CSV table of C-alpha atoms in Angstrom, one decimal:
chain,number,residue,atom,x,y,z
A,1,MET,CA,-4.8,-31.1,19.6
A,2,CYS,CA,-7.9,-29.4,22.4
A,3,SER,CA,-8.4,-31.0,25.9
A,4,LYS,CA,-11.4,-32.0,26.9
A,5,THR,CA,-11.7,-28.5,29.3
A,6,TRP,CA,-11.0,-26.2,26.7
A,7,ASP,CA,-12.7,-28.0,23.8
A,8,GLU,CA,-16.2,-27.7,26.2
A,9,LEU,CA,-16.1,-24.4,26.7
A,10,PRO,CA,-19.2,-22.6,25.8
A,11,GLN,CA,-19.5,-21.2,22.6
A,12,ASP,CA,-20.0,-17.1,24.0
A,13,ILE,CA,-17.5,-17.5,26.5
A,14,VAL,CA,-15.4,-18.4,23.6
A,15,GLU,CA,-16.7,-15.8,21.3
A,16,SER,CA,-16.0,-13.4,23.8
A,17,ILE,CA,-12.3,-14.6,24.2
A,18,SER,CA,-12.1,-14.1,20.1
A,19,LYS,CA,-13.3,-10.1,20.5
A,20,ASN,CA,-10.4,-9.2,23.2
A,21,PHE,CA,-8.0,-9.9,20.3
A,22,THR,CA,-6.2,-7.0,18.3
A,23,ILE,CA,-4.1,-8.7,15.9
A,24,TYR,CA,-5.5,-10.4,13.2
A,25,ALA,CA,-2.4,-12.7,13.4
A,26,ASP,CA,-3.2,-13.0,17.0
A,27,TYR,CA,-7.2,-14.1,15.7
A,28,LEU,CA,-5.8,-16.0,13.1
A,29,ARG,CA,-4.3,-18.3,16.2
A,30,PHE,CA,-7.1,-18.4,18.6
A,31,ARG,CA,-9.5,-20.1,15.8
A,32,SER,CA,-7.3,-23.0,15.0
A,33,VAL,CA,-6.5,-23.9,17.7
A,34,CYS,CA,-9.4,-26.9,17.7
A,35,HIS,CA,-12.1,-27.6,15.3
A,36,ARG,CA,-14.9,-26.0,17.7
A,37,TRP,CA,-13.0,-23.2,18.4
A,38,ARG,CA,-12.9,-23.0,14.3
A,39,LEU,CA,-16.5,-23.2,13.9
A,40,SER,CA,-17.4,-20.9,17.2
A,41,ILE,CA,-15.9,-17.4,15.4
A,42,PRO,CA,-16.4,-16.0,12.5
A,43,LYS,CA,-14.0,-16.6,9.6
A,44,ILE,CA,-13.2,-13.1,8.8
A,45,PRO,CA,-13.3,-10.7,12.2
A,46,LEU,CA,-15.0,-7.1,12.1
A,47,HIS,CA,-14.0,-5.9,15.3
A,48,LEU,CA,-10.3,-5.9,14.7
A,49,PRO,CA,-8.6,-2.3,14.4
A,50,THR,CA,-6.6,-0.8,12.4
A,51,GLN,CA,-3.4,-3.2,11.1
A,52,LEU,CA,-0.1,-2.0,10.7
A,53,PRO,CA,0.7,-3.2,7.2
A,54,TRP,CA,2.8,-6.4,5.9
A,55,LEU,CA,5.5,-5.8,3.8
A,56,MET,CA,5.4,-8.3,1.0
A,57,LEU,CA,8.1,-10.5,0.2
A,58,SER,CA,7.3,-12.6,-2.5
A,59,HIS,CA,3.8,-14.2,-4.6
A,60,SER,CA,3.0,-15.4,-1.1
A,61,SER,CA,4.9,-15.3,1.8
A,62,PHE,CA,4.5,-11.3,4.1
A,63,PHE,CA,6.8,-10.3,6.6
A,64,ASP,CA,4.8,-9.3,10.3
A,65,LEU,CA,6.0,-6.1,11.2
A,66,SER,CA,3.8,-6.6,14.7
A,67,THR,CA,5.2,-9.7,15.7
A,68,ASN,CA,8.8,-10.2,13.4
A,69,LYS,CA,7.6,-12.9,11.5
A,70,ILE,CA,6.6,-13.9,8.5
A,71,HIS,CA,3.2,-15.4,6.8
A,72,HIS,CA,3.1,-17.7,4.0
A,73,LEU,CA,-0.9,-17.5,2.2
A,74,ASN,CA,-1.8,-19.7,-0.4
A,75,LEU,CA,-2.7,-16.9,-3.2
A,76,ALA,CA,-2.4,-19.7,-6.0
A,77,PRO,CA,-3.3,-19.4,-8.4
A,78,TYR,CA,-4.0,-15.8,-8.8
A,79,SER,CA,-0.5,-14.9,-7.9
A,80,SER,CA,2.9,-16.7,-8.9
A,81,PRO,CA,6.4,-15.5,-9.6
A,82,ALA,CA,5.5,-14.9,-13.0
A,83,THR,CA,2.4,-12.1,-11.5
A,84,LEU,CA,3.7,-8.8,-10.1
A,85,VAL,CA,1.9,-6.6,-8.0
A,86,CYS,CA,0.6,-3.0,-9.5
A,87,GLY,CA,-1.1,-1.6,-6.1
A,88,SER,CA,-1.6,-2.4,-2.7
A,89,SER,CA,-5.1,-0.1,-1.3
A,90,HIS,CA,-7.7,-0.9,1.1
A,91,GLY,CA,-5.7,-4.3,1.7
A,92,TRP,CA,-6.3,-5.2,-1.8
A,93,LEU,CA,-3.7,-6.5,-4.0
A,94,VAL,CA,-3.4,-5.1,-8.6
A,95,ILE,CA,-2.4,-8.4,-9.2
A,96,LEU,CA,-1.1,-8.2,-13.7
A,97,ASN,CA,0.2,-11.8,-15.6
A,98,GLU,CA,1.6,-12.1,-18.2
A,99,ALA,CA,-1.5,-12.1,-20.6
A,100,SER,CA,-2.2,-8.6,-19.2
A,101,GLU,CA,-5.2,-9.0,-17.4
A,102,LEU,CA,-5.6,-7.6,-14.3
A,103,ARG,CA,-7.1,-8.4,-11.3
A,104,LEU,CA,-7.6,-7.6,-7.2
A,105,LEU,CA,-7.0,-9.6,-5.0
A,106,ASN,CA,-7.5,-9.9,-1.2
A,107,PRO,CA,-4.7,-12.0,0.0
A,108,ILE,CA,-7.1,-13.0,4.3
A,109,THR,CA,-9.6,-13.8,2.5
A,110,LEU,CA,-8.7,-15.3,-1.4
A,111,SER,CA,-11.3,-13.3,-2.8
A,112,THR,CA,-11.0,-12.0,-6.1
A,113,ILE,CA,-12.4,-9.3,-8.2
A,114,PRO,CA,-11.7,-9.4,-12.4
A,115,LEU,CA,-11.2,-6.0,-14.6
A,116,PRO,CA,-11.0,-5.0,-17.5
A,117,LYS,CA,-7.9,-5.0,-19.7
A,118,LEU,CA,-6.4,-1.9,-20.0
A,119,PRO,CA,-6.9,-0.2,-22.8
A,120,VAL,CA,-3.3,0.5,-23.8
A,121,THR,CA,-0.4,-1.9,-24.2
A,122,VAL,CA,1.5,-3.3,-20.9
A,123,ARG,CA,4.6,-4.9,-22.6
A,124,TRP,CA,6.8,-6.8,-20.1
A,125,ASP,CA,10.3,-6.3,-19.2
A,126,HIS,CA,12.3,-8.9,-18.0
A,127,ASN,CA,16.4,-7.4,-18.8
A,128,THR,CA,15.9,-4.5,-16.2
A,129,THR,CA,13.1,-4.4,-13.1
A,130,ARG,CA,10.1,-6.7,-14.7
A,131,SER,CA,7.6,-4.3,-14.8
A,132,PRO,CA,5.0,-3.5,-16.7
A,133,ALA,CA,5.8,-0.6,-19.2
A,134,CYS,CA,2.7,2.1,-19.6
A,135,LEU,CA,1.8,0.6,-15.9
A,136,ILE,CA,3.3,2.8,-13.0
A,137,LYS,CA,0.4,2.4,-10.7
A,138,VAL,CA,-3.6,1.7,-9.5
A,139,VAL,CA,-5.2,3.0,-6.6
A,140,LEU,CA,-8.6,2.0,-5.2
A,141,SER,CA,-10.5,4.6,-4.3
A,142,ALA,CA,-12.4,2.2,-1.7
A,143,SER,CA,-12.1,-1.3,-0.8
A,144,PRO,CA,-14.5,-3.7,-3.1
A,145,SER,CA,-14.7,-6.3,-0.1
A,146,SER,CA,-18.8,-6.9,-0.8
A,147,ASP,CA,-21.3,-6.2,-3.3
A,148,ASP,CA,-23.2,-3.1,-1.7
A,149,ASP,CA,-19.2,-1.6,-1.5
A,150,ASP,CA,-18.9,1.0,-4.7
A,151,PHE,CA,-15.3,1.5,-5.9
A,152,THR,CA,-13.8,3.6,-8.7
A,153,ALA,CA,-9.9,2.2,-10.0
A,154,PHE,CA,-7.5,4.4,-10.6
A,155,ALA,CA,-4.4,3.4,-13.2
A,156,MET,CA,-1.6,5.7,-13.7
A,157,LEU,CA,-0.7,5.0,-17.3
A,158,GLY,CA,3.2,5.3,-19.3
A,159,GLY,CA,2.9,8.8,-21.1
A,160,ASN,CA,1.3,11.0,-18.5
A,161,LYS,CA,-2.1,9.0,-19.9
A,162,PHE,CA,-4.6,7.9,-17.3
A,163,ALA,CA,-7.5,6.2,-16.9
A,164,PHE,CA,-10.1,4.6,-14.1
A,165,PHE,CA,-13.1,2.2,-14.2
A,166,ARG,CA,-15.6,2.0,-12.3
A,167,LYS,CA,-17.7,-0.9,-10.8
A,168,GLY,CA,-20.0,-2.1,-12.9
A,169,SER,CA,-18.0,-1.5,-16.2
A,170,ASP,CA,-17.1,-3.0,-18.5
A,171,SER,CA,-14.4,-1.6,-19.7
A,172,TRP,CA,-11.4,1.4,-18.4
A,173,PHE,CA,-12.1,5.0,-20.3
A,174,VAL,CA,-9.0,7.4,-20.2
A,175,PRO,CA,-9.7,11.3,-20.3
A,176,ASP,CA,-8.5,13.2,-22.6
A,177,TRP,CA,-5.9,16.1,-20.8
A,178,ASN,CA,-2.4,16.7,-22.4
A,179,THR,CA,0.1,17.1,-20.1
A,180,LYS,CA,3.5,17.3,-19.7
A,181,SER,CA,4.4,16.6,-16.4
A,182,ASN,CA,5.6,13.5,-15.0
A,183,TRP,CA,3.5,12.5,-12.8
A,184,VAL,CA,5.0,9.9,-10.2
A,185,ASP,CA,2.5,9.2,-7.3
A,186,VAL,CA,-1.6,9.2,-6.8
A,187,VAL,CA,-4.0,8.7,-3.9
A,188,TYR,CA,-7.4,9.1,-3.0
A,189,ARG,CA,-9.6,11.4,-1.0
A,190,ASN,CA,-13.1,12.9,-0.8
A,191,ASN,CA,-14.2,11.6,-4.1
A,192,SER,CA,-10.9,12.8,-6.0
A,193,PHE,CA,-7.7,11.1,-7.0
A,194,PHE,CA,-4.2,13.8,-6.3
A,195,LEU,CA,-1.4,13.2,-8.8
A,196,VAL,CA,2.4,14.7,-7.7
A,197,GLY,CA,5.0,15.0,-10.6
A,198,GLN,CA,8.7,14.7,-9.7
A,199,ASP,CA,8.5,18.8,-9.1
A,200,GLY,CA,6.2,19.1,-6.8
A,201,MET,CA,3.0,19.9,-9.1
A,202,MET,CA,-0.1,18.4,-9.1
A,203,ALA,CA,-3.1,17.6,-10.4
A,204,VAL,CA,-6.7,16.3,-9.6
A,205,PHE,CA,-9.3,13.6,-11.0
A,206,ASP,CA,-12.5,14.7,-9.7
A,207,VAL,CA,-14.5,11.5,-9.6
A,208,ASP,CA,-18.4,13.1,-9.4
A,209,ARG,CA,-17.7,14.8,-12.3
A,210,LEU,CA,-15.0,12.8,-14.4
A,211,GLU,CA,-12.8,16.3,-14.5
A,212,ILE,CA,-9.5,16.3,-14.1
A,213,SER,CA,-7.8,19.5,-13.4
A,214,ASN,CA,-4.1,21.2,-12.3
A,215,VAL,CA,-3.6,22.7,-9.2
A,216,LYS,CA,-1.5,25.9,-9.0
A,217,THR,CA,1.1,24.7,-7.0
A,218,LYS,CA,5.3,26.0,-7.0
A,219,LYS,CA,7.5,23.6,-8.2
A,220,ILE,CA,9.3,21.9,-5.9
A,221,PHE,CA,14.0,21.8,-6.9
A,222,ILE,CA,15.9,18.6,-6.2
A,223,ARG,CA,18.0,17.1,-7.8
A,224,ASN,CA,17.5,13.4,-6.6
A,225,GLY,CA,15.2,10.9,-5.2
A,226,HIS,CA,11.3,9.9,-5.5
A,227,ARG,CA,8.1,11.4,-4.0
A,228,TYR,CA,5.5,10.3,-2.4
A,229,LEU,CA,2.2,11.6,-1.4
A,230,VAL,CA,0.5,10.2,1.5
A,231,PHE,CA,-2.7,12.5,4.2
A,232,PHE,CA,-0.7,12.9,7.3
A,233,LYS,CA,-4.2,13.6,9.7
A,234,GLU,CA,-6.0,15.9,7.1
A,235,ASP,CA,-2.8,17.5,5.8
A,236,MET,CA,-1.5,15.8,2.0
A,237,LEU,CA,2.1,15.3,2.6
A,238,LEU,CA,5.1,14.7,0.1
A,239,VAL,CA,7.8,12.9,1.1
A,240,SER,CA,11.0,13.2,-0.8
A,241,ARG,CA,12.9,10.8,-0.8
A,242,LEU,CA,17.2,10.7,-1.6
A,243,PHE,CA,19.3,8.6,-3.5
A,244,LEU,CA,23.0,8.2,-2.7
A,245,ASN,CA,24.4,7.8,-5.7
A,246,GLY,CA,21.7,10.5,-7.5
A,247,SER,CA,19.7,8.1,-9.1
A,248,GLN,CA,16.1,9.3,-10.0
A,249,SER,CA,14.6,5.4,-10.0
A,250,GLY,CA,16.1,3.9,-6.7
A,251,LEU,CA,17.3,1.0,-9.3
A,252,PHE,CA,19.6,-0.8,-7.3
A,253,SER,CA,20.0,2.6,-4.5
A,254,LYS,CA,20.4,3.6,-1.1
A,255,THR,CA,18.0,6.0,0.2
A,256,SER,CA,20.4,8.5,2.5
A,257,ARG,CA,18.1,10.2,4.3
A,258,PHE,CA,14.4,11.8,3.6
A,259,MET,CA,12.0,15.6,3.5
A,260,ILE,CA,8.5,16.1,3.8
A,261,TYR,CA,6.3,18.8,3.2
A,262,LYS,CA,2.7,19.7,3.9
A,263,MET,CA,0.4,21.0,1.1
A,264,ASN,CA,-0.2,24.5,1.9
A,265,TRP,CA,-3.3,25.1,-0.4
A,266,LYS,CA,-4.0,28.6,0.8
A,267,LEU,CA,-0.5,29.8,-0.7
A,268,GLY,CA,-0.1,26.4,-3.5
A,269,MET,CA,3.3,25.6,-2.1
A,270,TRP,CA,4.8,22.8,-0.5
A,271,GLU,CA,5.9,23.4,3.1
A,272,GLU,CA,8.7,21.5,4.9
A,273,ILE,CA,8.3,20.3,7.8
A,274,GLU,CA,11.0,18.5,10.4
A,275,THR,CA,8.7,15.9,12.4
A,276,LEU,CA,5.7,13.6,12.2
A,277,GLY,CA,5.1,14.0,16.0
A,278,LYS,CA,4.0,11.2,17.4
A,279,TYR,CA,2.7,10.0,14.0
A,280,SER,CA,4.5,6.9,11.2
A,281,LEU,CA,4.9,6.9,7.6
A,282,PHE,CA,5.2,3.3,5.3
A,283,ILE,CA,6.0,4.3,1.5
A,284,GLY,CA,6.2,2.7,-1.4
A,285,MET,CA,6.1,2.4,-5.2
A,286,LYS,CA,2.9,0.9,-4.7
A,287,SER,CA,1.1,2.4,-1.9
A,288,SER,CA,2.1,4.3,1.1
A,289,PHE,CA,0.3,4.8,4.4
A,290,CYS,CA,-0.1,7.4,8.5
A,291,PHE,CA,-0.1,5.4,11.2
A,292,ARG,CA,-0.1,7.4,15.3
A,293,ALA,CA,3.2,4.9,16.4
A,294,ALA,CA,1.0,5.2,20.2
A,295,ASP,CA,-1.8,2.6,18.4
A,296,PHE,CA,0.5,-0.3,17.8
A,297,VAL,CA,3.0,-1.7,20.4
A,298,ALA,CA,5.9,-2.7,17.4
A,299,CYS,CA,4.8,1.0,15.7
A,300,ARG,CA,8.3,4.1,15.8
A,301,PRO,CA,6.8,7.4,16.4
A,302,ASN,CA,8.2,10.0,13.9
A,303,SER,CA,9.9,7.4,12.1
A,304,ILE,CA,9.1,6.4,8.2
A,305,TYR,CA,9.4,3.1,7.4
A,306,PHE,CA,10.2,2.0,3.5
A,307,THR,CA,10.6,-0.6,0.9
A,308,ASP,CA,12.1,-0.2,-2.8
A,309,TYR,CA,9.6,-2.7,-4.6
A,310,TYR,CA,11.7,-3.4,-6.7
A,311,CYS,CA,14.0,-6.0,-5.2
A,312,GLY,CA,14.1,-5.9,-1.3
A,313,THR,CA,17.4,-4.6,-0.4
A,314,ASP,CA,16.7,-1.5,-0.1
A,315,VAL,CA,14.6,-1.1,2.8
A,316,GLY,CA,13.6,0.1,6.4
A,317,ILE,CA,13.5,2.8,9.5
A,318,TYR,CA,13.9,6.3,8.9
A,319,SER,CA,14.5,8.2,12.4
A,320,LEU,CA,13.5,11.9,11.8
A,321,ASP,CA,15.5,12.8,15.4
A,322,GLU,CA,18.0,10.3,14.8
A,323,GLU,CA,18.7,10.6,10.5
A,324,SER,CA,19.5,7.6,10.9
A,325,ILE,CA,18.0,4.4,9.0
A,326,GLU,CA,18.5,0.7,10.6
A,327,MET,CA,16.7,-2.6,9.5
A,328,PHE,CA,13.1,-4.0,10.0
A,329,PRO,CA,13.6,-5.6,13.3
A,330,GLY,CA,13.5,-9.4,12.7
A,331,TYR,CA,13.7,-9.2,8.5
A,332,GLN,CA,16.5,-10.6,7.1
A,333,LEU,CA,18.1,-8.4,3.8
A,334,SER,CA,16.2,-10.0,0.8
A,335,PRO,CA,15.4,-13.9,2.1
A,336,TYR,CA,14.0,-14.2,-0.7
A,337,GLY,CA,16.3,-12.7,-3.8
A,338,TYR,CA,14.9,-10.5,-6.6
A,339,LEU,CA,11.5,-11.7,-6.8
A,340,HIS,CA,10.7,-7.7,-7.2
A,341,TYR,CA,7.4,-7.9,-4.4
A,342,SER,CA,8.4,-5.5,-1.6
A,343,VAL,CA,5.1,-4.0,-0.9
A,344,TRP,CA,3.1,-2.7,1.8
A,345,VAL,CA,-0.1,-4.3,1.9
A,346,GLU,CA,-3.1,-3.8,4.9
A,347,PRO,CA,-4.4,-7.1,6.4
A,348,ARG,CA,-8.1,-6.7,6.3
A,349,PRO,CA,-10.9,-9.1,5.9
């Protein structure tokens, strides 16, 4: 409870103090000091810079790397142990329930947006990873936070199929495009979705033209591991994650090391790089990000923060300098057991 002195601070002073916070969790604590302060400042801060991603541990728990603490959020009824996260984009989660219903959910504001059912049958596999067959990942082109924002959702489906949904439509559209590539990841930049295969081959889906085209790219032959696409400033990176036991999926595997390639668009080939410099990568099956480490106290430069999505056991920080792996500070391995989350989420109001 606030003392009388603090409770009587003028509203403009309270507002001025609140604008000095750069971490969203600190802003929430400040706003919850007392009822008057809560009414004096907006529920959704618009001044905050980009935040370090939170690691989703369960349907309602998130690990905050900036404070090494766990936030418990009440996301019911949209998120429960029976739901799966099929994407994390612009601060929004793509939630799939057992009725194959898709919904966008902002875990900070609790705003939700229903999406049409996918034009494919989505089966649930409870025997292995509990992941939905025929749905690999969903990526958004922009944040749908306000009514003025236009966005496109792009879904990677099984059988090398794709579907996209535009705001205002009442259904998904499946392009008629035949390909034999084994597509494993997709990212968005400048009105296009870029796809990459396990062998490094690429394709581009143009949102304006509604066309998919192959990119002439030389293949990369690496025996085992998984591929991730992420933009590093203006460059596109292909991150190859290698496992100890040679597994292709990473299920119950242990990560041994990472290799990073930068796309040379002129030559149409991936060129290996050995350092990220002052930057760090956050990679995962459902979302990947790049940050300038100096902008965050808790972020280590030239490092890769990784998660496995499947069960939260193969996670950690890979140092490119030391070529070594260590656990997140303050993180307890699998504190919630095998709940099949472990997804990076940008905390955006």
